[in-house]
Amino acid sequence: AQSVTQLDSQVPVFEEAPVELRCNYSSSVSVYLFWYVQYPNQGLQLLLKYLSGSTLVKGINGFEAEFNKSQISFHLRKPSVHISDTAEYFCAVSGRNTGNQFYFGTGTSLTVIP
Amino acid sequence: DAGITQSPRHKVTETGTPVTLRCHQTENHRYMYWYRQDPGHGLRLIHYSYGVKDTDKGEVSDGYSVSRSKTEDFLLTLESATSSQTSVYFCAISDRREGSYNEQFFGPGTRLTVL
């Protein structure tokens, strides 16, 4: 089974500063990678996904992530954060060998400080 | 937004009582999932379904059962609720398309408190 590690449980950052949320997973074989965002008291919504092709993936709200096969990482970045980016972020992995199951990381709480 | 509803949205119950949570979708997706979300654990898969009457266990299935009698509904039952099952429960759906894997779409969640 896959495992997903989100290296930072909490990330505080000042408004308009850049941010990187880190994600590593256990195997690079035929994986599909996702980042989800969860605002308070809501469900999860998709930020971006990597299925194949270009390793740099752009998502909604100005976020992007880069698939690095050699480092088995899929870090999420944003060059300038806004107060409204305060939320919980989850990395997830799926793949041909996992059926349609997803494996989630434990989440990173991003707090944007005015 | 994907057409996924969960009911009830909030429930408080007592230890030892049975509880059923319902997930309803209008997207005709094949796969449906139940997760629980707890601080420090992220989302953990309880059970999933890959078709009507086809279900399988996830990572934390003990104490839970599921049923799927039609495509649109996926029920999660706690036969005898315990305080350790106090959590937020999310339903998700997905559909496998030829040559790709679609993302999972999530419902709004059900907050369950077992006293």
PDB file of N, CA and C in Angstrom, chain A residues 4-107:
ATOM      1  N   VAL A   4       1.658   8.313   2.495  1.00  0.00           N
ATOM      2  CA  VAL A   4       1.889   9.706   2.158  1.00  0.00           C
ATOM      3  C   VAL A   4       2.327  10.442   3.419  1.00  0.00           C
ATOM      4  N   THR A   5       3.405  11.187   3.303  1.00  0.00           N
ATOM      5  CA  THR A   5       3.923  11.937   4.443  1.00  0.00           C
ATOM      6  C   THR A   5       3.883  13.422   4.149  1.00  0.00           C
ATOM      7  N   GLN A   6       3.186  14.139   4.974  1.00  0.00           N
ATOM      8  CA  GLN A   6       3.228  15.602   4.896  1.00  0.00           C
ATOM      9  C   GLN A   6       4.118  16.054   6.044  1.00  0.00           C
ATOM     10  N   LEU A   7       5.209  16.665   5.682  1.00  0.00           N
ATOM     11  CA  LEU A   7       6.302  16.867   6.620  1.00  0.00           C
ATOM     12  C   LEU A   7       6.025  17.939   7.666  1.00  0.00           C
ATOM     13  N   ASP A   8       5.099  18.831   7.387  1.00  0.00           N
ATOM     14  CA  ASP A   8       4.809  19.918   8.318  1.00  0.00           C
ATOM     15  C   ASP A   8       3.342  19.858   8.715  1.00  0.00           C
ATOM     16  N   SER A   9       3.064  19.774   9.990  1.00  0.00           N
ATOM     17  CA  SER A   9       1.662  19.735  10.403  1.00  0.00           C
ATOM     18  C   SER A   9       1.054  21.140  10.447  1.00  0.00           C
ATOM     19  N   GLN A  10       1.916  22.136  10.723  1.00  0.00           N
ATOM     20  CA  GLN A  10       1.430  23.518  10.775  1.00  0.00           C
ATOM     21  C   GLN A  10       2.448  24.426  10.097  1.00  0.00           C
ATOM     22  N   VAL A  11       1.937  25.332   9.277  1.00  0.00           N
ATOM     23  CA  VAL A  11       2.804  26.289   8.596  1.00  0.00           C
ATOM     24  C   VAL A  11       2.196  27.680   8.750  1.00  0.00           C
ATOM     25  N   PRO A  12       2.822  28.542   9.559  1.00  0.00           N
ATOM     26  CA  PRO A  12       2.391  29.941   9.606  1.00  0.00           C
ATOM     27  C   PRO A  12       3.208  30.759   8.613  1.00  0.00           C
ATOM     28  N   VAL A  13       2.557  31.673   7.936  1.00  0.00           N
ATOM     29  CA  VAL A  13       3.263  32.493   6.948  1.00  0.00           C
ATOM     30  C   VAL A  13       2.593  33.855   6.887  1.00  0.00           C
ATOM     31  N   PHE A  14       3.381  34.882   6.641  1.00  0.00           N
ATOM     32  CA  PHE A  14       2.821  36.213   6.547  1.00  0.00           C
ATOM     33  C   PHE A  14       2.158  36.418   5.193  1.00  0.00           C
ATOM     34  N   GLU A  15       1.149  37.253   5.206  1.00  0.00           N
ATOM     35  CA  GLU A  15       0.437  37.577   3.971  1.00  0.00           C
ATOM     36  C   GLU A  15       1.403  38.123   2.922  1.00  0.00           C
ATOM     37  N   GLU A  16       1.209  37.699   1.688  1.00  0.00           N
ATOM     38  CA  GLU A  16       1.997  38.065   0.507  1.00  0.00           C
ATOM     39  C   GLU A  16       3.364  37.398   0.459  1.00  0.00           C
ATOM     40  N   ALA A  17       3.695  36.576   1.438  1.00  0.00           N
ATOM     41  CA  ALA A  17       4.938  35.812   1.393  1.00  0.00           C
ATOM     42  C   ALA A  17       4.716  34.527   0.607  1.00  0.00           C
ATOM     43  N   PRO A  18       5.790  33.906   0.099  1.00  0.00           N
ATOM     44  CA  PRO A  18       5.644  32.612  -0.581  1.00  0.00           C
ATOM     45  C   PRO A  18       5.507  31.482   0.426  1.00  0.00           C
ATOM     46  N   VAL A  19       4.953  30.372  -0.028  1.00  0.00           N
ATOM     47  CA  VAL A  19       4.800  29.215   0.853  1.00  0.00           C
ATOM     48  C   VAL A  19       5.036  27.937   0.065  1.00  0.00           C
ATOM     49  N   GLU A  20       5.580  26.951   0.761  1.00  0.00           N
ATOM     50  CA  GLU A  20       5.727  25.613   0.201  1.00  0.00           C
ATOM     51  C   GLU A  20       5.229  24.611   1.235  1.00  0.00           C
ATOM     52  N   LEU A  21       4.333  23.743   0.828  1.00  0.00           N
ATOM     53  CA  LEU A  21       3.848  22.661   1.672  1.00  0.00           C
ATOM     54  C   LEU A  21       4.389  21.364   1.102  1.00  0.00           C
ATOM     55  N   ARG A  22       5.046  20.595   1.950  1.00  0.00           N
ATOM     56  CA  ARG A  22       5.791  19.451   1.451  1.00  0.00           C
ATOM     57  C   ARG A  22       5.003  18.146   1.553  1.00  0.00           C
ATOM     58  N   CYS A  23       5.202  17.306   0.541  1.00  0.00           N
ATOM     59  CA  CYS A  23       4.534  16.008   0.488  1.00  0.00           C
ATOM     60  C   CYS A  23       5.485  14.991  -0.118  1.00  0.00           C
ATOM     61  N   ASN A  24       5.665  13.878   0.564  1.00  0.00           N
ATOM     62  CA  ASN A  24       6.415  12.745   0.031  1.00  0.00           C
ATOM     63  C   ASN A  24       5.542  11.506   0.090  1.00  0.00           C
ATOM     64  N   TYR A  25       5.769  10.582  -0.832  1.00  0.00           N
ATOM     65  CA  TYR A  25       4.993   9.354  -0.859  1.00  0.00           C
ATOM     66  C   TYR A  25       5.935   8.178  -1.013  1.00  0.00           C
ATOM     67  N   SER A  26       5.402   6.971  -0.885  1.00  0.00           N
ATOM     68  CA  SER A  26       6.292   5.825  -0.686  1.00  0.00           C
ATOM     69  C   SER A  26       6.781   5.166  -1.968  1.00  0.00           C
ATOM     70  N   SER A  27       6.039   5.340  -3.073  1.00  0.00           N
ATOM     71  CA  SER A  27       6.457   4.651  -4.285  1.00  0.00           C
ATOM     72  C   SER A  27       6.138   5.503  -5.489  1.00  0.00           C
ATOM     73  N   SER A  28       7.059   5.529  -6.438  1.00  0.00           N
ATOM     74  CA  SER A  28       6.840   6.357  -7.627  1.00  0.00           C
ATOM     75  C   SER A  28       6.255   5.562  -8.795  1.00  0.00           C
ATOM     76  N   VAL A  29       5.939   4.295  -8.553  1.00  0.00           N
ATOM     77  CA  VAL A  29       5.454   3.462  -9.653  1.00  0.00           C
ATOM     78  C   VAL A  29       4.014   3.811  -9.985  1.00  0.00           C
ATOM     79  N   SER A  30       3.805   4.331 -11.189  1.00  0.00           N
ATOM     80  CA  SER A  30       2.454   4.578 -11.716  1.00  0.00           C
ATOM     81  C   SER A  30       1.543   5.278 -10.723  1.00  0.00           C
ATOM     82  N   VAL A  31       1.994   6.405 -10.194  1.00  0.00           N
ATOM     83  CA  VAL A  31       1.175   7.112  -9.216  1.00  0.00           C
ATOM     84  C   VAL A  31       0.465   8.300  -9.844  1.00  0.00           C
ATOM     85  N   TYR A  32      -0.627   8.656  -9.233  1.00  0.00           N
ATOM     86  CA  TYR A  32      -1.361   9.858  -9.551  1.00  0.00           C
ATOM     87  C   TYR A  32      -1.430  10.669  -8.260  1.00  0.00           C
ATOM     88  N   LEU A  33      -1.186  11.949  -8.372  1.00  0.00           N
ATOM     89  CA  LEU A  33      -0.989  12.767  -7.175  1.00  0.00           C
ATOM     90  C   LEU A  33      -1.969  13.923  -7.146  1.00  0.00           C
ATOM     91  N   PHE A  34      -2.401  14.257  -5.939  1.00  0.00           N
ATOM     92  CA  PHE A  34      -3.448  15.252  -5.769  1.00  0.00           C
ATOM     93  C   PHE A  34      -3.140  16.129  -4.547  1.00  0.00           C
ATOM     94  N   TRP A  35      -3.587  17.357  -4.625  1.00  0.00           N
ATOM     95  CA  TRP A  35      -3.659  18.229  -3.453  1.00  0.00           C
ATOM     96  C   TRP A  35      -5.100  18.698  -3.307  1.00  0.00           C
ATOM     97  N   TYR A  36      -5.584  18.569  -2.061  1.00  0.00           N
ATOM     98  CA  TYR A  36      -6.918  19.030  -1.722  1.00  0.00           C
ATOM     99  C   TYR A  36      -6.805  20.124  -0.662  1.00  0.00           C
ATOM    100  N   VAL A  37      -7.824  21.006  -0.630  1.00  0.00           N
ATOM    101  CA  VAL A  37      -7.896  22.034   0.394  1.00  0.00           C
ATOM    102  C   VAL A  37      -9.214  21.875   1.142  1.00  0.00           C
ATOM    103  N   GLN A  38      -9.143  22.103   2.445  1.00  0.00           N
ATOM    104  CA  GLN A  38     -10.342  22.032   3.267  1.00  0.00           C
ATOM    105  C   GLN A  38     -10.463  23.309   4.084  1.00  0.00           C
ATOM    106  N   TYR A  39     -11.478  24.102   3.796  1.00  0.00           N
ATOM    107  CA  TYR A  39     -11.755  25.285   4.590  1.00  0.00           C
ATOM    108  C   TYR A  39     -12.556  24.873   5.827  1.00  0.00           C
ATOM    109  N   PRO A  40     -12.531  25.668   6.869  1.00  0.00           N
ATOM    110  CA  PRO A  40     -13.199  25.289   8.121  1.00  0.00           C
ATOM    111  C   PRO A  40     -14.641  24.844   7.913  1.00  0.00           C
ATOM    112  N   ASN A  41     -14.966  23.713   8.518  1.00  0.00           N
ATOM    113  CA  ASN A  41     -16.323  23.169   8.505  1.00  0.00           C
ATOM    114  C   ASN A  41     -16.835  22.853   7.099  1.00  0.00           C
ATOM    115  N   GLN A  42     -15.932  22.540   6.207  1.00  0.00           N
ATOM    116  CA  GLN A  42     -16.342  22.171   4.850  1.00  0.00           C
ATOM    117  C   GLN A  42     -15.702  20.849   4.450  1.00  0.00           C
ATOM    118  N   GLY A  43     -16.156  20.328   3.324  1.00  0.00           N
ATOM    119  CA  GLY A  43     -15.517  19.143   2.766  1.00  0.00           C
ATOM    120  C   GLY A  43     -14.253  19.512   2.020  1.00  0.00           C
ATOM    121  N   LEU A  44     -13.650  18.524   1.398  1.00  0.00           N
ATOM    122  CA  LEU A  44     -12.406  18.748   0.655  1.00  0.00           C
ATOM    123  C   LEU A  44     -12.721  19.105  -0.785  1.00  0.00           C
ATOM    124  N   GLN A  45     -11.927  20.007  -1.335  1.00  0.00           N
ATOM    125  CA  GLN A  45     -12.057  20.316  -2.753  1.00  0.00           C
ATOM    126  C   GLN A  45     -10.689  20.235  -3.408  1.00  0.00           C
ATOM    127  N   LEU A  46     -10.694  19.846  -4.672  1.00  0.00           N
ATOM    128  CA  LEU A  46      -9.449  19.613  -5.378  1.00  0.00           C
ATOM    129  C   LEU A  46      -8.762  20.916  -5.726  1.00  0.00           C
ATOM    130  N   LEU A  47      -7.458  20.999  -5.408  1.00  0.00           N
ATOM    131  CA  LEU A  47      -6.634  22.133  -5.814  1.00  0.00           C
ATOM    132  C   LEU A  47      -5.977  21.865  -7.171  1.00  0.00           C
ATOM    133  N   LEU A  48      -5.361  20.689  -7.272  1.00  0.00           N
ATOM    134  CA  LEU A  48      -4.687  20.317  -8.508  1.00  0.00           C
ATOM    135  C   LEU A  48      -4.398  18.821  -8.498  1.00  0.00           C
ATOM    136  N   LYS A  49      -4.042  18.310  -9.675  1.00  0.00           N
ATOM    137  CA  LYS A  49      -3.731  16.884  -9.781  1.00  0.00           C
ATOM    138  C   LYS A  49      -2.663  16.659 -10.830  1.00  0.00           C
ATOM    139  N   TYR A  50      -1.879  15.628 -10.620  1.00  0.00           N
ATOM    140  CA  TYR A  50      -0.911  15.171 -11.604  1.00  0.00           C
ATOM    141  C   TYR A  50      -1.282  13.744 -12.004  1.00  0.00           C
ATOM    142  N   LEU A  51      -1.538  13.560 -13.302  1.00  0.00           N
ATOM    143  CA  LEU A  51      -1.815  12.220 -13.823  1.00  0.00           C
ATOM    144  C   LEU A  51      -0.675  11.753 -14.722  1.00  0.00           C
ATOM    145  N   SER A  52      -0.196  12.636 -15.576  1.00  0.00           N
ATOM    146  CA  SER A  52       0.915  12.322 -16.477  1.00  0.00           C
ATOM    147  C   SER A  52       1.339  13.620 -17.146  1.00  0.00           C
ATOM    148  N   GLY A  53       2.404  13.548 -17.952  1.00  0.00           N
ATOM    149  CA  GLY A  53       2.815  14.705 -18.722  1.00  0.00           C
ATOM    150  C   GLY A  53       3.725  15.637 -17.947  1.00  0.00           C
ATOM    151  N   SER A  54       3.531  16.925 -18.131  1.00  0.00           N
ATOM    152  CA  SER A  54       4.393  17.927 -17.501  1.00  0.00           C
ATOM    153  C   SER A  54       4.421  17.746 -15.993  1.00  0.00           C
ATOM    154  N   THR A  55       5.619  17.834 -15.436  1.00  0.00           N
ATOM    155  CA  THR A  55       5.753  17.612 -13.991  1.00  0.00           C
ATOM    156  C   THR A  55       5.330  18.828 -13.179  1.00  0.00           C
ATOM    157  N   LEU A  56       5.183  19.977 -13.819  1.00  0.00           N
ATOM    158  CA  LEU A  56       4.713  21.175 -13.116  1.00  0.00           C
ATOM    159  C   LEU A  56       3.220  21.325 -13.392  1.00  0.00           C
ATOM    160  N   VAL A  57       2.457  21.305 -12.329  1.00  0.00           N
ATOM    161  CA  VAL A  57       1.008  21.325 -12.458  1.00  0.00           C
ATOM    162  C   VAL A  57       0.469  22.599 -11.826  1.00  0.00           C
ATOM    163  N   LYS A  58      -0.389  23.264 -12.544  1.00  0.00           N
ATOM    164  CA  LYS A  58      -1.002  24.487 -11.998  1.00  0.00           C
ATOM    165  C   LYS A  58      -2.436  24.185 -11.591  1.00  0.00           C
ATOM    166  N   GLY A  59      -2.833  24.777 -10.467  1.00  0.00           N
ATOM    167  CA  GLY A  59      -4.168  24.535  -9.965  1.00  0.00           C
ATOM    168  C   GLY A  59      -4.944  25.819  -9.760  1.00  0.00           C
ATOM    169  N   ILE A  60      -5.973  25.719  -8.955  1.00  0.00           N
ATOM    170  CA  ILE A  60      -6.806  26.892  -8.704  1.00  0.00           C
ATOM    171  C   ILE A  60      -6.162  27.792  -7.658  1.00  0.00           C
ATOM    172  N   ASN A  61      -6.621  29.018  -7.605  1.00  0.00           N
ATOM    173  CA  ASN A  61      -6.200  29.989  -6.588  1.00  0.00           C
ATOM    174  C   ASN A  61      -4.697  30.271  -6.605  1.00  0.00           C
ATOM    175  N   GLY A  62      -4.049  30.098  -7.752  1.00  0.00           N
ATOM    176  CA  GLY A  62      -2.640  30.441  -7.878  1.00  0.00           C
ATOM    177  C   GLY A  62      -1.659  29.415  -7.348  1.00  0.00           C
ATOM    178  N   PHE A  63      -2.134  28.258  -6.947  1.00  0.00           N
ATOM    179  CA  PHE A  63      -1.254  27.204  -6.453  1.00  0.00           C
ATOM    180  C   PHE A  63      -0.665  26.392  -7.613  1.00  0.00           C
ATOM    181  N   GLU A  64       0.517  25.839  -7.373  1.00  0.00           N
ATOM    182  CA  GLU A  64       1.134  24.938  -8.310  1.00  0.00           C
ATOM    183  C   GLU A  64       1.907  23.883  -7.532  1.00  0.00           C
ATOM    184  N   ALA A  65       2.204  22.759  -8.186  1.00  0.00           N
ATOM    185  CA  ALA A  65       2.961  21.690  -7.545  1.00  0.00           C
ATOM    186  C   ALA A  65       3.851  21.041  -8.582  1.00  0.00           C
ATOM    187  N   GLU A  66       4.939  20.495  -8.118  1.00  0.00           N
ATOM    188  CA  GLU A  66       5.883  19.843  -9.019  1.00  0.00           C
ATOM    189  C   GLU A  66       6.084  18.399  -8.615  1.00  0.00           C
ATOM    190  N   PHE A  67       5.899  17.509  -9.580  1.00  0.00           N
ATOM    191  CA  PHE A  67       6.118  16.088  -9.380  1.00  0.00           C
ATOM    192  C   PHE A  67       7.607  15.814  -9.582  1.00  0.00           C
ATOM    193  N   ASN A  68       8.238  15.281  -8.557  1.00  0.00           N
ATOM    194  CA  ASN A  68       9.654  14.946  -8.632  1.00  0.00           C
ATOM    195  C   ASN A  68       9.788  13.446  -8.396  1.00  0.00           C
ATOM    196  N   LYS A  69       9.958  12.712  -9.497  1.00  0.00           N
ATOM    197  CA  LYS A  69       9.954  11.255  -9.390  1.00  0.00           C
ATOM    198  C   LYS A  69      11.155  10.734  -8.606  1.00  0.00           C
ATOM    199  N   SER A  70      12.313  11.334  -8.792  1.00  0.00           N
ATOM    200  CA  SER A  70      13.516  10.839  -8.118  1.00  0.00           C
ATOM    201  C   SER A  70      13.447  11.067  -6.613  1.00  0.00           C
ATOM    202  N   GLN A  71      12.815  12.140  -6.204  1.00  0.00           N
ATOM    203  CA  GLN A  71      12.692  12.421  -4.775  1.00  0.00           C
ATOM    204  C   GLN A  71      11.345  11.989  -4.214  1.00  0.00           C
ATOM    205  N   ILE A  72      10.547  11.363  -5.039  1.00  0.00           N
ATOM    206  CA  ILE A  72       9.168  10.935  -4.695  1.00  0.00           C
ATOM    207  C   ILE A  72       8.472  12.010  -3.875  1.00  0.00           C
ATOM    208  N   SER A  73       8.441  13.209  -4.459  1.00  0.00           N
ATOM    209  CA  SER A  73       7.806  14.327  -3.777  1.00  0.00           C
ATOM    210  C   SER A  73       6.815  15.028  -4.691  1.00  0.00           C
ATOM    211  N   PHE A  74       5.913  15.753  -4.067  1.00  0.00           N
ATOM    212  CA  PHE A  74       4.893  16.518  -4.805  1.00  0.00           C
ATOM    213  C   PHE A  74       4.562  17.729  -3.937  1.00  0.00           C
ATOM    214  N   HIS A  75       5.488  18.655  -3.894  1.00  0.00           N
ATOM    215  CA  HIS A  75       5.349  19.820  -3.014  1.00  0.00           C
ATOM    216  C   HIS A  75       4.433  20.868  -3.638  1.00  0.00           C
ATOM    217  N   LEU A  76       3.664  21.483  -2.798  1.00  0.00           N
ATOM    218  CA  LEU A  76       2.701  22.520  -3.216  1.00  0.00           C
ATOM    219  C   LEU A  76       3.301  23.891  -2.929  1.00  0.00           C
ATOM    220  N   ARG A  77       3.143  24.806  -3.883  1.00  0.00           N
ATOM    221  CA  ARG A  77       3.738  26.139  -3.719  1.00  0.00           C
ATOM    222  C   ARG A  77       2.759  27.216  -4.145  1.00  0.00           C
ATOM    223  N   LYS A  78       2.963  28.382  -3.527  1.00  0.00           N
ATOM    224  CA  LYS A  78       2.256  29.572  -3.979  1.00  0.00           C
ATOM    225  C   LYS A  78       3.184  30.758  -3.755  1.00  0.00           C
ATOM    226  N   PRO A  79       3.381  31.596  -4.760  1.00  0.00           N
ATOM    227  CA  PRO A  79       4.376  32.680  -4.638  1.00  0.00           C
ATOM    228  C   PRO A  79       3.964  33.793  -3.689  1.00  0.00           C
ATOM    229  N   SER A  80       2.668  33.975  -3.465  1.00  0.00           N
ATOM    230  CA  SER A  80       2.210  35.073  -2.607  1.00  0.00           C
ATOM    231  C   SER A  80       0.858  34.674  -2.005  1.00  0.00           C
ATOM    232  N   VAL A  81       0.839  34.436  -0.711  1.00  0.00           N
ATOM    233  CA  VAL A  81      -0.405  33.928  -0.110  1.00  0.00           C
ATOM    234  C   VAL A  81      -1.299  35.072   0.347  1.00  0.00           C
ATOM    235  N   HIS A  82      -2.568  34.726   0.458  1.00  0.00           N
ATOM    236  CA  HIS A  82      -3.595  35.676   0.891  1.00  0.00           C
ATOM    237  C   HIS A  82      -4.255  35.128   2.150  1.00  0.00           C
ATOM    238  N   ILE A  83      -4.863  36.005   2.891  1.00  0.00           N
ATOM    239  CA  ILE A  83      -5.561  35.598   4.108  1.00  0.00           C
ATOM    240  C   ILE A  83      -6.530  34.451   3.837  1.00  0.00           C
ATOM    241  N   SER A  84      -7.178  34.504   2.695  1.00  0.00           N
ATOM    242  CA  SER A  84      -8.197  33.504   2.353  1.00  0.00           C
ATOM    243  C   SER A  84      -7.600  32.122   2.083  1.00  0.00           C
ATOM    244  N   ASP A  85      -6.287  32.011   2.022  1.00  0.00           N
ATOM    245  CA  ASP A  85      -5.628  30.709   1.837  1.00  0.00           C
ATOM    246  C   ASP A  85      -5.516  29.935   3.138  1.00  0.00           C
ATOM    247  N   THR A  86      -5.855  30.558   4.240  1.00  0.00           N
ATOM    248  CA  THR A  86      -5.833  29.861   5.521  1.00  0.00           C
ATOM    249  C   THR A  86      -6.794  28.677   5.466  1.00  0.00           C
ATOM    250  N   ALA A  87      -6.243  27.478   5.647  1.00  0.00           N
ATOM    251  CA  ALA A  87      -7.034  26.252   5.484  1.00  0.00           C
ATOM    252  C   ALA A  87      -6.147  25.053   5.799  1.00  0.00           C
ATOM    253  N   GLU A  88      -6.754  23.877   5.732  1.00  0.00           N
ATOM    254  CA  GLU A  88      -6.023  22.618   5.865  1.00  0.00           C
ATOM    255  C   GLU A  88      -5.792  22.072   4.460  1.00  0.00           C
ATOM    256  N   TYR A  89      -4.578  21.592   4.219  1.00  0.00           N
ATOM    257  CA  TYR A  89      -4.204  21.088   2.891  1.00  0.00           C
ATOM    258  C   TYR A  89      -3.793  19.628   3.006  1.00  0.00           C
ATOM    259  N   PHE A  90      -4.333  18.821   2.104  1.00  0.00           N
ATOM    260  CA  PHE A  90      -4.061  17.388   2.122  1.00  0.00           C
ATOM    261  C   PHE A  90      -3.447  16.953   0.798  1.00  0.00           C
ATOM    262  N   CYS A  91      -2.393  16.175   0.916  1.00  0.00           N
ATOM    263  CA  CYS A  91      -1.791  15.522  -0.232  1.00  0.00           C
ATOM    264  C   CYS A  91      -2.373  14.106  -0.321  1.00  0.00           C
ATOM    265  N   ALA A  92      -2.600  13.626  -1.538  1.00  0.00           N
ATOM    266  CA  ALA A  92      -3.157  12.285  -1.704  1.00  0.00           C
ATOM    267  C   ALA A  92      -2.518  11.605  -2.902  1.00  0.00           C
ATOM    268  N   VAL A  93      -2.446  10.301  -2.859  1.00  0.00           N
ATOM    269  CA  VAL A  93      -1.871   9.537  -3.958  1.00  0.00           C
ATOM    270  C   VAL A  93      -2.794   8.380  -4.302  1.00  0.00           C
ATOM    271  N   SER A  94      -2.875   8.094  -5.586  1.00  0.00           N
ATOM    272  CA  SER A  94      -3.594   6.938  -6.080  1.00  0.00           C
ATOM    273  C   SER A  94      -2.735   6.334  -7.173  1.00  0.00           C
ATOM    274  N   GLY A  95      -3.144   5.177  -7.676  1.00  0.00           N
ATOM    275  CA  GLY A  95      -2.327   4.590  -8.717  1.00  0.00           C
ATOM    276  C   GLY A  95      -2.950   3.341  -9.299  1.00  0.00           C
ATOM    277  N   ARG A  96      -2.332   2.854 -10.352  1.00  0.00           N
ATOM    278  CA  ARG A  96      -2.879   1.696 -11.042  1.00  0.00           C
ATOM    279  C   ARG A  96      -2.944   0.469 -10.136  1.00  0.00           C
ATOM    280  N   ASN A  97      -2.037   0.388  -9.177  1.00  0.00           N
ATOM    281  CA  ASN A  97      -1.992  -0.767  -8.297  1.00  0.00           C
ATOM    282  C   ASN A  97      -2.837  -0.610  -7.044  1.00  0.00           C
ATOM    283  N   THR A  98      -3.560   0.493  -6.925  1.00  0.00           N
ATOM    284  CA  THR A  98      -4.353   0.720  -5.717  1.00  0.00           C
ATOM    285  C   THR A  98      -5.850   0.675  -6.021  1.00  0.00           C
ATOM    286  N   GLY A  99      -6.214   0.144  -7.167  1.00  0.00           N
ATOM    287  CA  GLY A  99      -7.615   0.215  -7.554  1.00  0.00           C
ATOM    288  C   GLY A  99      -7.985   1.662  -7.715  1.00  0.00           C
ATOM    289  N   ASN A 100      -9.082   2.088  -7.179  1.00  0.00           N
ATOM    290  CA  ASN A 100      -9.404   3.501  -7.184  1.00  0.00           C
ATOM    291  C   ASN A 100      -9.289   4.073  -5.777  1.00  0.00           C
ATOM    292  N   GLN A 101      -8.474   3.448  -4.932  1.00  0.00           N
ATOM    293  CA  GLN A 101      -8.289   3.940  -3.584  1.00  0.00           C
ATOM    294  C   GLN A 101      -7.323   5.110  -3.567  1.00  0.00           C
ATOM    295  N   PHE A 102      -7.597   6.026  -2.690  1.00  0.00           N
ATOM    296  CA  PHE A 102      -6.710   7.140  -2.434  1.00  0.00           C
ATOM    297  C   PHE A 102      -6.073   6.955  -1.065  1.00  0.00           C
ATOM    298  N   TYR A 103      -4.837   7.421  -0.952  1.00  0.00           N
ATOM    299  CA  TYR A 103      -4.153   7.432   0.335  1.00  0.00           C
ATOM    300  C   TYR A 103      -3.821   8.883   0.654  1.00  0.00           C
ATOM    301  N   PHE A 104      -4.260   9.323   1.826  1.00  0.00           N
ATOM    302  CA  PHE A 104      -4.105  10.720   2.203  1.00  0.00           C
ATOM    303  C   PHE A 104      -2.996  10.909   3.228  1.00  0.00           C
ATOM    304  N   GLY A 105      -2.350  12.057   3.161  1.00  0.00           N
ATOM    305  CA  GLY A 105      -1.466  12.472   4.229  1.00  0.00           C
ATOM    306  C   GLY A 105      -2.279  12.984   5.408  1.00  0.00           C
ATOM    307  N   THR A 106      -1.587  13.323   6.475  1.00  0.00           N
ATOM    308  CA  THR A 106      -2.272  13.752   7.699  1.00  0.00           C
ATOM    309  C   THR A 106      -2.637  15.229   7.694  1.00  0.00           C
ATOM    310  N   GLY A 107      -2.250  15.929   6.639  1.00  0.00           N
ATOM    311  CA  GLY A 107      -2.679  17.317   6.498  1.00  0.00           C
ATOM    312  C   GLY A 107      -1.670  18.330   7.009  1.00  0.00           C
TER     313      GLY A 107
END
